[in-house]
CSV table of C-alpha atoms in Angstrom, one decimal:
chain,number,residue,atom,x,y,z
D,570,MET,CA,-34.2,32.6,197.7
D,571,HIS,CA,-31.1,32.1,200.2
D,572,ILE,CA,-32.8,32.6,203.5
D,573,VAL,CA,-30.6,32.5,206.9
D,574,VAL,CA,-32.9,31.7,209.7
D,575,VAL,CA,-31.5,32.7,213.0
D,576,GLU,CA,-32.8,31.0,216.2
D,577,ASP,CA,-31.0,29.3,218.9
D,578,ASP,CA,-33.8,26.8,219.6
D,579,ALA,CA,-33.0,23.6,217.7
D,580,GLY,CA,-36.9,22.7,217.3
D,581,ALA,CA,-38.1,25.9,216.4
D,582,GLN,CA,-35.4,25.8,213.5
D,583,THR,CA,-36.5,22.8,212.3
D,584,MET,CA,-39.8,23.6,212.0
D,585,LEU,CA,-39.1,27.0,210.2
D,586,ALA,CA,-36.8,25.0,207.8
D,587,LYS,CA,-39.0,22.5,206.9
D,588,SER,CA,-41.7,25.1,205.8
D,589,LEU,CA,-39.3,27.3,204.0
D,590,THR,CA,-37.7,24.4,201.8
D,591,GLN,CA,-41.3,23.2,200.9
D,592,TRP,CA,-41.9,26.8,199.2
D,593,GLN,CA,-38.7,26.2,197.4
D,594,HIS,CA,-36.4,28.1,199.2
D,595,THR,CA,-32.8,27.4,200.5
D,596,VAL,CA,-32.2,27.5,204.2
D,597,ILE,CA,-28.9,28.2,205.8
D,598,PRO,CA,-29.1,27.9,209.8
D,599,ALA,CA,-27.6,30.0,212.1
D,600,ALA,CA,-27.8,29.8,216.1
D,601,SER,CA,-26.7,33.3,217.1
D,602,GLY,CA,-26.1,36.8,215.6
D,603,ARG,CA,-22.3,36.7,215.0
D,604,GLN,CA,-22.9,33.2,213.1
D,605,ALA,CA,-25.5,34.8,211.0
D,606,LEU,CA,-22.9,37.7,210.2
D,607,GLU,CA,-20.3,35.0,209.3
D,608,VAL,CA,-22.6,33.4,206.9
D,609,ILE,CA,-23.4,36.7,205.1
D,610,ALA,CA,-19.8,37.9,204.8
D,611,THR,CA,-19.6,34.3,202.6
D,612,ALA,CA,-22.8,33.9,200.5
D,613,HIS,CA,-25.2,35.3,198.6
D,614,ILE,CA,-28.2,35.9,200.8
D,615,ASP,CA,-31.4,37.3,200.3
D,616,MET,CA,-33.6,37.0,203.3
D,617,ILE,CA,-32.8,37.1,207.1
D,618,ILE,CA,-35.6,35.7,209.4
D,619,THR,CA,-34.3,36.6,213.0
D,620,LYS,CA,-35.8,36.4,216.3
D,621,ARG,CA,-35.1,39.4,218.8
D,622,LEU,CA,-33.9,37.8,221.8
D,623,LEU,CA,-30.5,35.8,221.0
D,624,PRO,CA,-27.8,34.6,222.8
D,625,ASP,CA,-24.9,37.0,221.8
D,626,ILE,CA,-26.4,40.0,220.1
D,627,ASN,CA,-29.9,40.7,219.9
D,628,GLY,CA,-32.2,40.6,216.6
D,629,VAL,CA,-32.0,44.6,216.8
D,630,GLU,CA,-28.5,44.6,216.6
D,631,LEU,CA,-28.1,42.3,213.9
D,632,CYS,CA,-30.2,44.3,211.6
D,633,GLN,CA,-28.2,47.4,212.4
D,634,LYS,CA,-25.0,45.6,212.0
D,635,VAL,CA,-26.3,44.1,208.5
D,636,ARG,CA,-27.2,47.6,207.2
D,637,ALA,CA,-24.2,48.6,208.1
D,638,LEU,CA,-22.4,46.3,205.9
D,639,LYS,CA,-21.3,47.5,202.2
D,640,MET,CA,-23.0,45.4,199.9
D,641,ASN,CA,-24.1,45.2,196.2
D,642,HIS,CA,-27.4,43.8,197.0
D,643,SER,CA,-30.1,44.2,199.8
D,644,ILE,CA,-31.2,41.8,202.4
D,645,PHE,CA,-34.8,41.5,203.4
D,646,ILE,CA,-35.0,41.3,207.1
D,647,LEU,CA,-37.8,39.8,209.1
D,648,LEU,CA,-37.8,40.5,212.6
D,649,VAL,CA,-39.9,38.1,215.0
D,650,VAL,CA,-41.3,39.8,218.0
D,651,ALA,CA,-43.1,39.2,220.6
D,652,GLN,CA,-46.5,40.8,221.3
D,653,GLU,CA,-45.4,42.3,224.5
D,654,SER,CA,-42.3,43.7,222.5
D,655,LEU,CA,-44.5,45.8,220.2
D,656,LEU,CA,-46.0,47.2,223.2
D,657,ASP,CA,-42.3,48.2,225.3
D,658,GLN,CA,-40.9,49.7,222.4
D,659,THR,CA,-41.1,52.4,219.9
D,660,VAL,CA,-41.5,51.6,216.3
D,661,GLY,CA,-38.0,53.6,215.9
D,662,SER,CA,-36.5,50.7,217.8
D,663,PHE,CA,-37.1,48.0,214.8
D,664,SER,CA,-36.5,50.3,212.0
D,665,ALA,CA,-33.5,48.6,210.7
D,666,ALA,CA,-35.8,45.2,209.7
D,667,ASP,CA,-37.8,45.4,206.4
D,668,ASP,CA,-40.9,43.9,208.3
D,669,LEU,CA,-42.0,42.3,211.6
D,670,ILE,CA,-44.0,39.2,212.2
D,671,VAL,CA,-45.5,38.6,215.5
D,672,ALA,CA,-44.9,35.1,217.5
D,673,PRO,CA,-46.5,32.8,217.3
D,674,PHE,CA,-47.4,32.6,214.0
D,675,ASN,CA,-48.7,30.3,211.3
D,676,GLN,CA,-47.6,28.8,208.0
D,677,ASP,CA,-49.7,31.2,206.0
D,678,ARG,CA,-48.5,34.2,207.5
D,679,LEU,CA,-45.1,33.4,207.1
D,680,ARG,CA,-45.4,32.3,203.8
D,681,PHE,CA,-47.0,35.8,203.1
D,682,LYS,CA,-43.8,37.4,204.6
D,683,THR,CA,-41.7,35.6,201.9
D,684,VAL,CA,-43.9,36.2,199.3
D,685,ILE,CA,-43.3,40.2,199.9
D,686,ALA,CA,-39.7,39.4,200.6
D,687,GLU,CA,-39.4,37.7,197.1
D,688,ARG,CA,-41.0,40.3,195.2
D,689,MET,CA,-39.0,43.1,197.0
D,690,SER,CA,-35.8,41.1,195.9
D,691,ARG,CA,-37.4,40.5,192.1
D,692,LEU,CA,-37.9,44.5,192.0
D,693,GLU,CA,-34.5,45.5,193.3
D,694,ARG,CA,-32.7,43.4,190.8
D,695,GLU,CA,-35.0,45.0,188.2
D,696,LEU,CA,-34.0,48.5,189.5
D,697,ASN,CA,-30.2,47.3,189.7
D,698,GLN,CA,-30.2,46.5,185.6
D,699,ASN,CA,-32.2,49.7,184.7
D,700,PHE,CA,-29.4,51.4,186.5
D,701,LEU,CA,-26.8,49.5,184.9
D,702,ALA,CA,-28.4,50.3,181.7
D,703,ILE,CA,-28.6,53.8,182.2
D,704,LYS,CA,-25.2,53.9,183.6
D,705,LYS,CA,-23.9,52.0,180.4
D,706,ASN,CA,-25.6,54.7,178.2
D,707,TYR,CA,-24.6,57.9,180.4
D,708,PHE,CA,-20.6,56.7,179.5
D,709,GLN,CA,-21.4,55.8,176.1
D,710,THR,CA,-23.0,59.2,175.2
D,711,ILE,CA,-19.7,61.0,176.8
D,712,TYR,CA,-17.5,59.0,174.9
D,713,LEU,CA,-19.1,59.6,171.7
D,714,LEU,CA,-19.5,63.3,172.3
D,715,LEU,CA,-15.8,63.3,172.9
D,716,GLN,CA,-15.2,61.4,169.7
D,717,LEU,CA,-17.2,63.9,168.0
D,718,LEU,CA,-15.0,66.8,169.7
D,719,GLY,CA,-11.9,64.7,168.4
D,720,THR,CA,-13.1,64.8,164.9
D,721,TYR,CA,-13.6,68.5,165.0
D,722,ASP,CA,-10.1,69.3,166.8
D,723,ALA,CA,-7.7,66.5,168.2
D,724,LYS,CA,-6.1,68.7,170.6
D,725,THR,CA,-8.9,70.1,172.6
D,726,ALA,CA,-10.4,66.5,172.7
D,727,ALA,CA,-7.2,65.2,174.4
D,728,HIS,CA,-7.1,68.0,176.9
D,729,CYS,CA,-10.6,67.4,177.6
D,730,ARG,CA,-9.8,63.5,178.4
D,731,ARG,CA,-6.9,64.5,180.9
D,732,VAL,CA,-9.2,67.2,182.4
D,733,GLY,CA,-11.4,64.6,183.1
D,734,ASN,CA,-9.1,62.4,184.7
D,735,LEU,CA,-7.6,64.9,186.7
D,736,ALA,CA,-10.9,66.4,187.9
D,737,LEU,CA,-12.0,62.5,189.1
D,738,LEU,CA,-8.7,62.6,191.0
D,739,MET,CA,-9.0,65.8,192.4
D,740,ALA,CA,-12.5,64.9,193.5
D,741,LYS,CA,-11.4,61.5,195.0
D,742,ARG,CA,-9.0,63.5,197.1
D,743,HIS,CA,-11.2,66.2,198.0
D,744,PRO,CA,-12.6,65.5,201.8
D,745,GLY,CA,-15.8,67.5,200.6
D,746,VAL,CA,-16.9,65.4,197.4
D,747,PRO,CA,-19.1,63.0,198.3
D,748,THR,CA,-18.7,59.6,195.9
D,749,ASP,CA,-22.0,60.5,194.3
D,750,ASP,CA,-20.4,63.6,192.5
D,751,TYR,CA,-17.8,61.9,190.7
D,752,PRO,CA,-19.3,60.8,187.7
D,753,VAL,CA,-20.9,64.2,187.2
D,754,ILE,CA,-17.1,65.8,187.9
D,755,GLU,CA,-15.7,63.2,185.4
D,756,ALA,CA,-18.2,64.2,182.6
D,757,CYS,CA,-17.9,67.8,183.2
D,758,GLY,CA,-14.1,67.3,183.0
D,759,SER,CA,-14.4,65.6,179.7
D,760,LEU,CA,-16.9,67.8,178.4
D,761,HIS,CA,-16.2,71.3,179.6
D,762,ASP,CA,-15.2,72.4,175.8
D,763,ILE,CA,-17.7,70.8,173.9
D,764,GLY,CA,-19.0,74.1,173.2
D,765,PHE,CA,-15.6,75.1,170.8
D,766,ILE,CA,-17.5,72.5,168.4
D,767,GLY,CA,-18.4,74.6,165.3
D,768,LEU,CA,-16.1,77.4,166.0
D,769,PRO,CA,-13.7,79.0,163.7
D,770,GLN,CA,-10.1,77.7,164.1
D,771,PRO,CA,-8.4,80.7,164.9
D,772,VAL,CA,-10.3,80.5,168.3
D,773,LEU,CA,-9.2,76.9,168.9
D,774,ASN,CA,-5.5,77.1,167.9
D,775,ARG,CA,-4.6,80.5,169.7
D,776,ARG,CA,-3.9,81.1,173.4
D,777,ARG,CA,-6.8,83.3,175.1
D,778,THR,CA,-4.4,86.2,175.7
D,779,GLU,CA,-3.7,86.2,171.6
D,780,ILE,CA,-7.4,86.3,170.7
D,781,SER,CA,-9.2,89.8,170.3
D,782,GLY,CA,-12.2,91.2,169.1
D,783,GLU,CA,-15.0,89.2,167.4
D,784,HIS,CA,-12.7,86.2,168.0
D,785,LEU,CA,-12.7,86.8,171.6
D,786,ASP,CA,-16.6,87.3,171.8
D,787,LEU,CA,-16.7,83.9,170.4
D,788,TYR,CA,-14.3,82.2,172.6
D,789,ARG,CA,-16.2,83.6,175.5
D,790,SER,CA,-19.6,81.9,174.0
D,791,HIS,CA,-18.0,78.4,174.2
D,792,SER,CA,-19.2,77.8,178.0
D,793,LEU,CA,-22.9,78.9,177.0
D,794,ARG,CA,-22.8,76.9,173.9
D,795,GLY,CA,-21.2,73.8,175.8
D,796,GLU,CA,-24.3,74.1,178.2
D,797,SER,CA,-27.0,74.6,175.6
D,798,ILE,CA,-25.2,71.3,173.5
D,799,LEU,CA,-25.5,69.1,176.9
D,800,ALA,CA,-28.6,70.3,178.1
D,801,GLN,CA,-30.6,68.6,175.5
D,802,LEU,CA,-29.3,65.3,177.0
D,803,ASP,CA,-31.4,64.5,180.2
D,804,LEU,CA,-28.8,62.5,181.6
D,805,LEU,CA,-26.4,65.2,181.0
D,806,ARG,CA,-28.2,68.4,182.3
D,807,PRO,CA,-26.4,68.6,185.8
D,808,VAL,CA,-23.2,68.3,183.8
D,809,SER,CA,-24.6,71.2,181.5
D,810,LYS,CA,-25.0,73.3,184.3
D,811,LEU,CA,-21.4,72.9,185.7
D,812,VAL,CA,-19.7,73.6,181.6
D,813,ARG,CA,-21.4,76.7,181.9
D,814,MET,CA,-19.3,77.8,185.1
D,815,HIS,CA,-15.8,76.4,184.1
D,816,HIS,CA,-14.5,79.6,183.2
D,817,GLU,CA,-15.9,81.4,186.6
D,818,GLN,CA,-13.2,82.8,188.4
D,819,TYR,CA,-12.7,82.5,192.4
D,820,ASN,CA,-12.3,86.4,192.4
D,821,GLY,CA,-15.4,87.0,190.5
D,822,ARG,CA,-13.7,88.1,187.6
D,823,GLY,CA,-14.7,85.0,184.9
D,824,PHE,CA,-17.3,84.3,182.6
D,825,PRO,CA,-20.2,84.3,181.9
D,826,ASP,CA,-21.6,85.1,185.1
D,827,GLY,CA,-19.4,86.7,187.1
D,828,LEU,CA,-19.8,84.6,189.8
D,829,ALA,CA,-17.2,84.2,192.6
D,830,ALA,CA,-16.1,82.1,195.6
D,831,ASP,CA,-18.7,79.6,196.8
D,832,GLN,CA,-21.3,81.2,194.3
D,833,ILE,CA,-19.4,78.6,192.1
D,834,PRO,CA,-20.2,74.9,192.8
D,835,LEU,CA,-16.9,73.0,194.2
D,836,ALA,CA,-17.6,70.6,191.3
D,837,ALA,CA,-17.3,73.5,188.8
D,838,ARG,CA,-14.3,75.0,190.6
D,839,ILE,CA,-12.3,71.6,190.5
D,840,VAL,CA,-13.0,71.3,186.9
D,841,SER,CA,-11.6,74.9,186.3
D,842,ALA,CA,-8.5,73.8,188.4
D,843,ALA,CA,-7.9,70.7,186.5
D,844,SER,CA,-8.2,72.8,183.3
D,845,VAL,CA,-5.6,75.4,184.4
D,846,TYR,CA,-3.1,72.6,185.3
D,847,ASP,CA,-3.2,70.8,182.2
D,848,ASP,CA,-3.0,73.9,180.1
D,849,LEU,CA,0.0,74.7,182.4
D,850,VAL,CA,1.7,71.3,181.3
D,851,HIS,CA,0.5,70.3,177.8
D,852,LEU,CA,-0.1,74.2,176.3
D,853,GLU,CA,2.6,76.2,178.0
D,854,LYS,CA,5.1,73.6,178.1
D,855,ALA,CA,5.9,74.2,182.1
D,856,ALA,CA,8.1,71.8,183.6
D,857,LEU,CA,6.8,70.2,186.4
D,858,ALA,CA,9.4,71.7,188.9
D,859,ARG,CA,8.2,75.3,187.7
D,860,VAL,CA,4.3,74.2,188.2
D,861,PRO,CA,4.2,75.2,191.8
D,862,GLU,CA,5.4,78.8,190.6
D,863,TYR,CA,2.6,79.1,188.3
D,864,LEU,CA,0.0,77.7,190.3
D,865,GLN,CA,0.9,80.2,193.3
D,866,GLN,CA,0.1,83.0,190.8
D,867,HIS,CA,-3.6,82.0,190.4
D,868,ARG,CA,-4.3,81.0,194.3
D,869,GLY,CA,-6.9,83.3,195.5
D,870,TYR,CA,-7.3,84.9,192.0
D,871,GLN,CA,-8.5,82.4,189.3
D,872,LEU,CA,-8.7,79.2,191.6
D,873,GLU,CA,-9.5,78.6,195.2
D,874,PRO,CA,-6.3,78.5,197.9
D,875,ALA,CA,-7.6,74.8,198.9
D,876,LEU,CA,-7.6,73.6,195.1
D,877,VAL,CA,-4.3,75.0,194.4
D,878,ASP,CA,-2.7,72.7,197.4
D,879,LEU,CA,-4.3,70.0,196.1
D,880,LEU,CA,-2.7,70.7,192.7
D,881,LEU,CA,0.5,71.0,194.3
D,882,GLU,CA,0.2,67.8,195.8
D,883,ILE,CA,-0.8,65.5,192.8
D,884,ASN,CA,2.1,67.8,190.8
D,885,LEU,CA,4.5,66.8,193.5
D,886,ASN,CA,3.4,63.0,193.4
D,887,LYS,CA,3.8,63.4,189.4
D,888,LEU,CA,7.4,64.9,189.6
D,889,GLN,CA,8.4,62.1,192.2
D,890,GLU,CA,7.1,59.6,190.0
D,891,GLU,CA,8.7,61.0,186.9
D,892,GLU,CA,12.1,61.5,188.3
D,893,ARG,CA,12.7,58.2,190.4
D,894,ARG,CA,10.9,55.4,188.4
D,895,ASP,CA,13.7,53.0,189.6
D,896,ASP,CA,13.6,54.1,193.3
D,897,CYS,CA,11.1,52.5,195.9
D,898,ASP,CA,8.6,55.0,197.7
D,899,VAL,CA,8.7,54.6,201.7
D,900,THR,CA,6.1,56.1,204.3
D,901,ILE,CA,7.4,58.6,206.6
D,902,SER,CA,6.9,56.4,209.5
D,903,GLU,CA,8.8,53.4,207.9
D,904,LEU,CA,12.1,55.3,207.6
D,905,THR,CA,15.0,54.3,209.3
D,906,PRO,CA,18.6,55.7,209.8
D,907,GLY,CA,21.1,54.7,206.8
D,908,MET,CA,18.4,54.9,204.2
D,909,VAL,CA,19.4,57.4,201.2
D,910,LEU,CA,16.9,59.9,199.6
D,911,ALA,CA,16.6,59.3,196.0
D,912,GLY,CA,15.6,62.6,195.3
D,913,ASP,CA,15.0,66.4,197.1
D,914,VAL,CA,12.1,66.3,199.6
D,915,LEU,CA,10.0,69.4,198.7
D,916,MET,CA,7.1,71.0,200.4
D,917,LYS,CA,3.6,70.8,198.9
D,918,SER,CA,4.5,74.3,198.0
D,919,GLY,CA,7.4,73.6,195.9
D,920,ALA,CA,10.0,74.8,198.6
D,921,PHE,CA,12.9,72.8,199.3
D,922,LEU,CA,13.3,71.0,202.3
D,923,MET,CA,16.2,68.0,202.2
D,924,ALA,CA,18.5,67.2,199.7
D,925,ALA,CA,19.1,64.1,197.3
D,926,ASP,CA,21.7,61.8,198.3
D,927,THR,CA,21.3,62.7,202.1
D,928,ARG,CA,21.9,59.5,204.1
D,929,LEU,CA,19.1,59.6,206.9
D,930,ASP,CA,19.9,59.8,210.5
D,931,ALA,CA,17.4,60.2,213.5
D,932,GLY,CA,17.3,63.8,213.2
D,933,HIS,CA,16.5,64.0,209.4
D,934,ILE,CA,13.9,61.5,210.0
D,935,GLN,CA,12.5,63.5,213.0
D,936,LYS,CA,12.2,66.5,211.2
D,937,LEU,CA,10.8,64.8,208.2
D,938,LYS,CA,7.8,63.9,210.7
D,939,ARG,CA,7.6,67.2,212.2
D,940,TYR,CA,7.2,68.4,208.9
D,941,HIS,CA,4.6,65.6,207.8
D,942,GLU,CA,2.4,66.3,210.8
D,943,LEU,CA,2.2,70.0,210.0
D,944,GLY,CA,0.7,68.9,206.6
D,945,ASN,CA,3.9,70.4,204.7
D,946,ILE,CA,4.9,67.6,203.1
D,947,ILE,CA,3.2,64.1,201.5
D,948,GLU,CA,3.3,60.9,203.5
D,949,LYS,CA,5.9,59.3,201.3
D,950,VAL,CA,9.5,59.9,199.9
D,951,TYR,CA,11.4,58.0,197.3
D,952,ILE,CA,14.4,55.9,198.8
D,953,ARG,CA,17.4,54.6,196.9
D,954,LYS,CA,17.1,50.6,196.2
């Protein structure tokens, strides 16, 4: 293992390094907590041995700072404490460390602790390898199911791919979605219409408003069929429950269960909103400039108002990217008098605010800043190069 020994006493540092080197470990010395943090930032470290009292930050603080770092592997921390420290402190005071060793200690005791650390490090590597294998299988399964859907109906598969991408983008922009939910939301978006496999082509190739009778019953069954397909796979069982709900509506008039508002999990509400947006743009062929008008019709009815706002912001980004590919984007705070707007500045609702070709002065900039502070416009505008 690569072990950082944090010890400001040169004699004690040398003795520890000699023992650890004999046991085939690589030792990196550090005379202070801050020096240890610098080493950790630049090298792969498996273990830290630190005493509690250090010249700058103490050993407990060092443990806490290491735990706060965003790293792709864990570091086993052995905290060296005096017997009286154990009497003075609660166990919770040392909770950021993996283990304690009471000074003074002999070589056998230290070696026993390093063997434990080595075993923990090996087990973590094995767990990470297993996790990566599961993750690979997870995404391969989604890909294969999408390929299967594509052989049955290419348009539906393309719709699902786009919804998966958009749902993931919405999840990343939504403050209420934890990062652990991103893969599930993306998978649900990508597979939400998997239940169409096996249904007659007239059900697939017509708008819902054009379907009636038996075909309408079949159409309304596809979310349940999708749940049934995905529930057969342990990896996709959480996704299957969301797929069942992707046609529920915010006002409770959806199917299959008539759930409303917060009865519908946020992940399913996001996928539903992404699907509605994709249908507007690709099935209904709505121009991006007209999309806000259509989305507002779904606010509080089919879609949650907050998700409509999120889609309006994403749509505005797309509209600006489409119309001003040759112009540069500038944050509101970076605007200076004399800059010329490359296109109309629209509010998130789609309402007009400021015209293209406006040469900005201090008044214009102040107005834009005020609307941005109120949350009515996005952070960037496009400026002529």
